Short mmCIF file of C-alpha atoms in Angstrom, two decimals:
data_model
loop_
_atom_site.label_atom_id
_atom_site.label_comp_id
_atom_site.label_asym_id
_atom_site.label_seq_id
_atom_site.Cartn_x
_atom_site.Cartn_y
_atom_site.Cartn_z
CA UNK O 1 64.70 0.42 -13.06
CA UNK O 2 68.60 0.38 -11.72
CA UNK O 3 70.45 -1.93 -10.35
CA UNK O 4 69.12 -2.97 -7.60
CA UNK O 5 72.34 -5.46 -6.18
CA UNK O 6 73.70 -1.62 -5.23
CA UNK O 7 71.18 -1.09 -3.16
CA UNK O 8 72.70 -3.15 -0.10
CA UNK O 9 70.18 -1.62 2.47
CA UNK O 10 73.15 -0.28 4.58
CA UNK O 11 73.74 2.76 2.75
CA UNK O 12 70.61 5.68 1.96
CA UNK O 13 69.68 5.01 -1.77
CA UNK O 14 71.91 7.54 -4.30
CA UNK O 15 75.09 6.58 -2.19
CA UNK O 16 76.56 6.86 -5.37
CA UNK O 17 75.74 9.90 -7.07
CA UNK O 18 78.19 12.24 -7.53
CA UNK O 19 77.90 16.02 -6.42
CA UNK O 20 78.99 18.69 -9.10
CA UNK O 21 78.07 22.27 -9.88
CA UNK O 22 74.75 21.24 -11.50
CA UNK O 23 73.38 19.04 -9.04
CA UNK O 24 73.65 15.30 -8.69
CA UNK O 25 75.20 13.16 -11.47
CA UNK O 26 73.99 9.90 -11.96
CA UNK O 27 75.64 6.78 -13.73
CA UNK O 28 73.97 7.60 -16.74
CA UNK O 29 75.35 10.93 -17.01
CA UNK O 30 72.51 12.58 -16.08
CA UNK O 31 72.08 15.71 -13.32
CA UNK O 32 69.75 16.18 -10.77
CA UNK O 33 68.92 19.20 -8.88
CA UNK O 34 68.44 16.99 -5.81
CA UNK O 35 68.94 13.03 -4.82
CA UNK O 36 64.79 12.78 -4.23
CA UNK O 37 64.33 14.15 -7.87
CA UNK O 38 67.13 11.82 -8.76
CA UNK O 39 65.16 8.63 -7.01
CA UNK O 40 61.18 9.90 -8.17
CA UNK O 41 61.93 11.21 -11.90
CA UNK O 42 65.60 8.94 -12.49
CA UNK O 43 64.59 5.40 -10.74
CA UNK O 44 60.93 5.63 -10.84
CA UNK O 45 60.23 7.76 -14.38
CA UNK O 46 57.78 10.12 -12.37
CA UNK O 47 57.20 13.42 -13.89
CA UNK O 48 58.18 16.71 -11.66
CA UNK O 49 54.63 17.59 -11.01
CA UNK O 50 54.09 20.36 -8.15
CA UNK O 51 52.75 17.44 -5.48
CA UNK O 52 55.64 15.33 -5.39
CA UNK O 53 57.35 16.05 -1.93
CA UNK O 54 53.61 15.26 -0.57
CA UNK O 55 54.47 12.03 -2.23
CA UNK O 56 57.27 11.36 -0.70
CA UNK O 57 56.14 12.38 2.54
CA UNK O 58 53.22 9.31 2.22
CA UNK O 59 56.11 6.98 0.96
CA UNK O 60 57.71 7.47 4.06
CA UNK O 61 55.15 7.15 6.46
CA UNK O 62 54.11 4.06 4.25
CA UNK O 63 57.67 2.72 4.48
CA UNK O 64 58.81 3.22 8.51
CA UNK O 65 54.70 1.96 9.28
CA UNK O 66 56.03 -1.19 7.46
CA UNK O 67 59.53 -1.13 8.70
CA UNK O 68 58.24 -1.29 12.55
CA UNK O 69 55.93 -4.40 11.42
CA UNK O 70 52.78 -2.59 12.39
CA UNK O 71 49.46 -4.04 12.41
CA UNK O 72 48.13 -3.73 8.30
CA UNK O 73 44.78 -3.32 9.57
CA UNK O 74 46.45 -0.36 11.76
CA UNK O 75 48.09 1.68 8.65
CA UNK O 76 44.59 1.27 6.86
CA UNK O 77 42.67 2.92 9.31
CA UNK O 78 45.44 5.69 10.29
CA UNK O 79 47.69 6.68 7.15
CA UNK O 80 45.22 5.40 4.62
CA UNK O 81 42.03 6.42 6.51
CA UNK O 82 40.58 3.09 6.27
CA UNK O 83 40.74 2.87 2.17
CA UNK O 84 41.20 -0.51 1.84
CA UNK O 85 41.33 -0.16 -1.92
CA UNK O 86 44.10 2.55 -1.81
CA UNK O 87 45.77 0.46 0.89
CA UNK O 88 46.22 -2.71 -0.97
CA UNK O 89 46.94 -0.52 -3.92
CA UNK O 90 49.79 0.85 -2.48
CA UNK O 91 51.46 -2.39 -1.12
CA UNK O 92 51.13 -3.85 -4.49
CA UNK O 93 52.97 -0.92 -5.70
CA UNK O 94 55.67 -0.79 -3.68
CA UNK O 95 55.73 -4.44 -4.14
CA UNK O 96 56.03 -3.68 -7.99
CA UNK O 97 59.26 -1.73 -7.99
CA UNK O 98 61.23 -4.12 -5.56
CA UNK O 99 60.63 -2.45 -2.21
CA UNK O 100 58.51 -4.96 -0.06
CA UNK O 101 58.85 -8.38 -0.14
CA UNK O 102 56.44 -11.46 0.23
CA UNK O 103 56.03 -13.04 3.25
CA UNK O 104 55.52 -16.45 0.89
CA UNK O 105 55.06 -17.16 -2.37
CA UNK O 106 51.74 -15.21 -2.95
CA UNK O 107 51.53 -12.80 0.06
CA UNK O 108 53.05 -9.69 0.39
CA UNK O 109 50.71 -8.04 2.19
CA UNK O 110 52.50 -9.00 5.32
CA UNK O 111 56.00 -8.73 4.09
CA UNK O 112 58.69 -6.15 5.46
CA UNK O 113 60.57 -3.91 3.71
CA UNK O 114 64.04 -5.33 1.26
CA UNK O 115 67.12 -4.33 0.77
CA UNK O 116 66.23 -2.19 -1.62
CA UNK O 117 63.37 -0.01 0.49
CA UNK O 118 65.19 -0.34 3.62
CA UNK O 119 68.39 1.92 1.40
CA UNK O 120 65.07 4.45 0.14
CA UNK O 121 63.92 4.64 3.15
CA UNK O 122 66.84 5.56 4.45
CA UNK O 123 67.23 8.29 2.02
CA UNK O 124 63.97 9.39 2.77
CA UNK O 125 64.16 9.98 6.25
CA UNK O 126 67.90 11.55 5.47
CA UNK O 127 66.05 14.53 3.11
CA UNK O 128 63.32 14.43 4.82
CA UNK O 129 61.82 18.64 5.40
CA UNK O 130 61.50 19.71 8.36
CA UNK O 131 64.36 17.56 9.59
CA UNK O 132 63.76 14.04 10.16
CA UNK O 133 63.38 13.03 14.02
CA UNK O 134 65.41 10.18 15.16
CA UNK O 135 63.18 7.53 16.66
CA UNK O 136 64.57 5.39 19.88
CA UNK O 137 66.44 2.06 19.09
CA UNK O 138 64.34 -0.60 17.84
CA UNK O 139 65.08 -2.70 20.44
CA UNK O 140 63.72 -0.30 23.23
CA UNK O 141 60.44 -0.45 21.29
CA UNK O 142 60.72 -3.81 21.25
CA UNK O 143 60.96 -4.51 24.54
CA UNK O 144 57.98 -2.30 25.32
CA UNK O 145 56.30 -4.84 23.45
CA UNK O 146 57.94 -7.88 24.94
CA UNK O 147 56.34 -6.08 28.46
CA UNK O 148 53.11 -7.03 27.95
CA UNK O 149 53.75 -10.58 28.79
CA UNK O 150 56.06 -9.86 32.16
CA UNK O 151 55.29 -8.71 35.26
CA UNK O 152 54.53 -5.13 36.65
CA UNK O 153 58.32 -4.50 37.51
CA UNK O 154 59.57 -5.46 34.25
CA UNK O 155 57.34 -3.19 32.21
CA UNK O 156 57.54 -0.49 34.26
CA UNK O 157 61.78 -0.65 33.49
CA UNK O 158 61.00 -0.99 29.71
CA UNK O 159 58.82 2.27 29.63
CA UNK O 160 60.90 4.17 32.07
CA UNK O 161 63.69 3.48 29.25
CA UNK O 162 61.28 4.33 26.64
CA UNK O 163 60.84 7.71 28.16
CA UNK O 164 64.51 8.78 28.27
CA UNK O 165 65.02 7.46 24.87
CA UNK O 166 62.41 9.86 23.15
CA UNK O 167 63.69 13.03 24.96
CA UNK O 168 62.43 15.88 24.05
CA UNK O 169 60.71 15.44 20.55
CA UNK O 170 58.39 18.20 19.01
CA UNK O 171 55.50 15.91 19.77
CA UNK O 172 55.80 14.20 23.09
CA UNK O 173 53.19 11.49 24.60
CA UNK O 174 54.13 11.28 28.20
CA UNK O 175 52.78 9.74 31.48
CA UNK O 176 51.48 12.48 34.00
CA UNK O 177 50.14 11.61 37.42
CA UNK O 178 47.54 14.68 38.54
CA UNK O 179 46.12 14.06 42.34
CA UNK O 180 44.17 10.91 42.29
CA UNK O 181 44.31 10.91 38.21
CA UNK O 182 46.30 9.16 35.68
CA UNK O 183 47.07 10.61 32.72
CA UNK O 184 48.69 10.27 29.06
CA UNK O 185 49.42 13.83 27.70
CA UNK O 186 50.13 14.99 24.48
CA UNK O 187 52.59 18.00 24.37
CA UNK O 188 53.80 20.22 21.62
CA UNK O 189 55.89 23.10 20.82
CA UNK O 190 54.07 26.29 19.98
CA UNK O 191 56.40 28.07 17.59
CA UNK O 192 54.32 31.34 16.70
CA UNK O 193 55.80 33.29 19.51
CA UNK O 194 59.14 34.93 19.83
CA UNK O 195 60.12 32.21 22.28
CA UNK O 196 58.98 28.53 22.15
CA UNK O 197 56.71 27.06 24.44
CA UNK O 198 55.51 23.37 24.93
CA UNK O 199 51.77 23.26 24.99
CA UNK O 200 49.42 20.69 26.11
CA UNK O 201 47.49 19.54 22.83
CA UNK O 202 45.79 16.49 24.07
CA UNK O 203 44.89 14.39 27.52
CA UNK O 204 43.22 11.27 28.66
CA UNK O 205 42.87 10.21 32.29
CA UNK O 206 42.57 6.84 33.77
CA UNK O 207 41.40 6.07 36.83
CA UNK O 208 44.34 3.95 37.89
CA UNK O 209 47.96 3.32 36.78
CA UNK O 210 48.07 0.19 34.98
CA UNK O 211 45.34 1.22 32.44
CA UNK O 212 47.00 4.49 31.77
CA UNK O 213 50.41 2.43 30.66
CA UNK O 214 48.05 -0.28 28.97
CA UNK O 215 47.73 2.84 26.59
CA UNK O 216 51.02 4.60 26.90
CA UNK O 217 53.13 1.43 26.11
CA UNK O 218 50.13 1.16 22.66
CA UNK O 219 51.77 4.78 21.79
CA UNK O 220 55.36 3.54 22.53
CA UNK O 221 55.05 0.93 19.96
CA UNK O 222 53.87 3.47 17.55
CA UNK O 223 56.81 6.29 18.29
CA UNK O 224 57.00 6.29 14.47
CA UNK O 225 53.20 8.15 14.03
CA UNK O 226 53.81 10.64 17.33
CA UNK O 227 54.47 13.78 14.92
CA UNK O 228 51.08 12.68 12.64
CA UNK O 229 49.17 12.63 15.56
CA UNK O 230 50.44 15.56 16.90
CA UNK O 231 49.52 17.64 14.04
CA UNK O 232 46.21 16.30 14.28
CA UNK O 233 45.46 17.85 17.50
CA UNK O 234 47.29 21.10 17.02
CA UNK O 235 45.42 22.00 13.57
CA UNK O 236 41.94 19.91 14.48
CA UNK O 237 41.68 20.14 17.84
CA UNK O 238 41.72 17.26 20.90
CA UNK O 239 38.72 15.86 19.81
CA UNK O 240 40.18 14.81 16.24
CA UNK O 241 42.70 12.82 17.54
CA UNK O 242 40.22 10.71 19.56
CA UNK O 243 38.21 10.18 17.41
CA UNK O 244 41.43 9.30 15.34
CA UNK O 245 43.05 6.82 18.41
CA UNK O 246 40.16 5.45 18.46
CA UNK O 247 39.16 4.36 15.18
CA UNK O 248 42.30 2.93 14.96
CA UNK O 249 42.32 0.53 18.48
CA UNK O 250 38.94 -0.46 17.57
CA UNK O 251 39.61 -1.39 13.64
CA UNK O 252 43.04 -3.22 14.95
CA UNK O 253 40.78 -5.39 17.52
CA UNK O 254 42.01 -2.97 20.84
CA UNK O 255 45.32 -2.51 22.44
CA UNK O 256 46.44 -6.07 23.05
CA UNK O 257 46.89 -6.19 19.13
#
């Protein structure tokens, strides 16, 4: 492995390769047709087998799940489909080559992310295909959290700031009153057409307000998985992602968690 004391977590990992007519050049001298081939085959001595960027795509989710502190019983049940093998597997991986840290001396299972896979994760989400979509600010999400324990007023602020933060993303859970119903809606953009239309993928009513945002401010916290779940319902239909929601409140011990 590199270096790591380069990797200062401020700067997307490869800050330093230089660009030339072959590609990326690294310290060693050696060119890369790209700065993810660079980190998987140069810093990690992976091979370039035809699966990779579906490897890097799970890294990432992986890594911004564990940046955002989410629940680890969470990321088994959604990313890792509740493999608890594969799960652990993973942290101790990432774990291996410097990029999560323990939380003491024997745990890492609930540590966050170091220097080092804060600066690849950065990277990551910088190459990411189709192009990465900037989540809100951390602390918006954060006070979304800090909500639950103030009164009606205060919440109500921190989601309404929520909702102008995420704009108008590709995948868009939103808060939808209809007559006497209360609803959390799942839109998306339909691209097949000559001209793009958002599209109502998924919908669950409530039969008053407060339980509606009991759920909506759950799917604030989780900004970071909007796109996953959105693809969900698009190629598997509504059903799917209930059934996927679900599985997921229920394994994490329900929405206060």
């Amino acid at each position: 492995m590199a270096d790591f004391e380069r990797h200062v977590g401020e700067l997307p990992w490869g800050w330093w390769l230089r660009a030339n007519p072959r590609g990326f050049e690294d310290e060693a001298g050696r060119n890369w047709a790209s700065v993810r081939d660079a980190f998987w085959e140069g810093e990690l001595g992976f091979p370039p087998v035809h699966f990779v960027p579906e490897q890097h795509e799970l890294m990432l989710r992986v890594m911004t799940a564990i940046k955002s502190m989410w629940c680890g019983e969470e990321r088994q049940h959604d990313i890792f489909g509740g493999d608890m093998m594969f799960w652990r597997f993973y942290q101790c991986w990432l774990a291996s080559i410097g990029m999560v840290g323990k939380s003491n001396e024997r745990n890492f299972f609930d540590g966050g992310l170091t220097s080092l896979g804060n600066s690849v994760l950065m990277m990551l989400q910088a190459t990411r295909e189709p192009e990465f979509e900037r989540l809100p600010m951390s602390a918006v999400v954060a006070a979304v959290s800090a909500s639950k324990r103030l009164d009606a007023e205060a919440r109500e602020r921190a989601l309404i700031t929520f909702e102008q933060q995420v704009g108008f993303r590709r995948h868009l859970f939103a808060r939808e009153d209809f007559g006497s119903r209360y609803l959390v809606t799942l839109t998306g953009l339909k691209v097949g057409a000559r001209m793009p239309t958002r599209n109502i993928a998924w919908s669950q009513s409530f039969a008053d307000a407060k339980s509606r945002d009991d759920l909506f401010a759950w799917l604030a916290e989780r900004v970071h998985r909007w796109d996953d779940w959105g693809e969900i319902a698009y190629r598997k239909g509504a059903s799917a992602l209930t059934s996927r929601l679900l599985s997921i409140i229920v394994g994490a011990g329900g929405l206060a968690r």
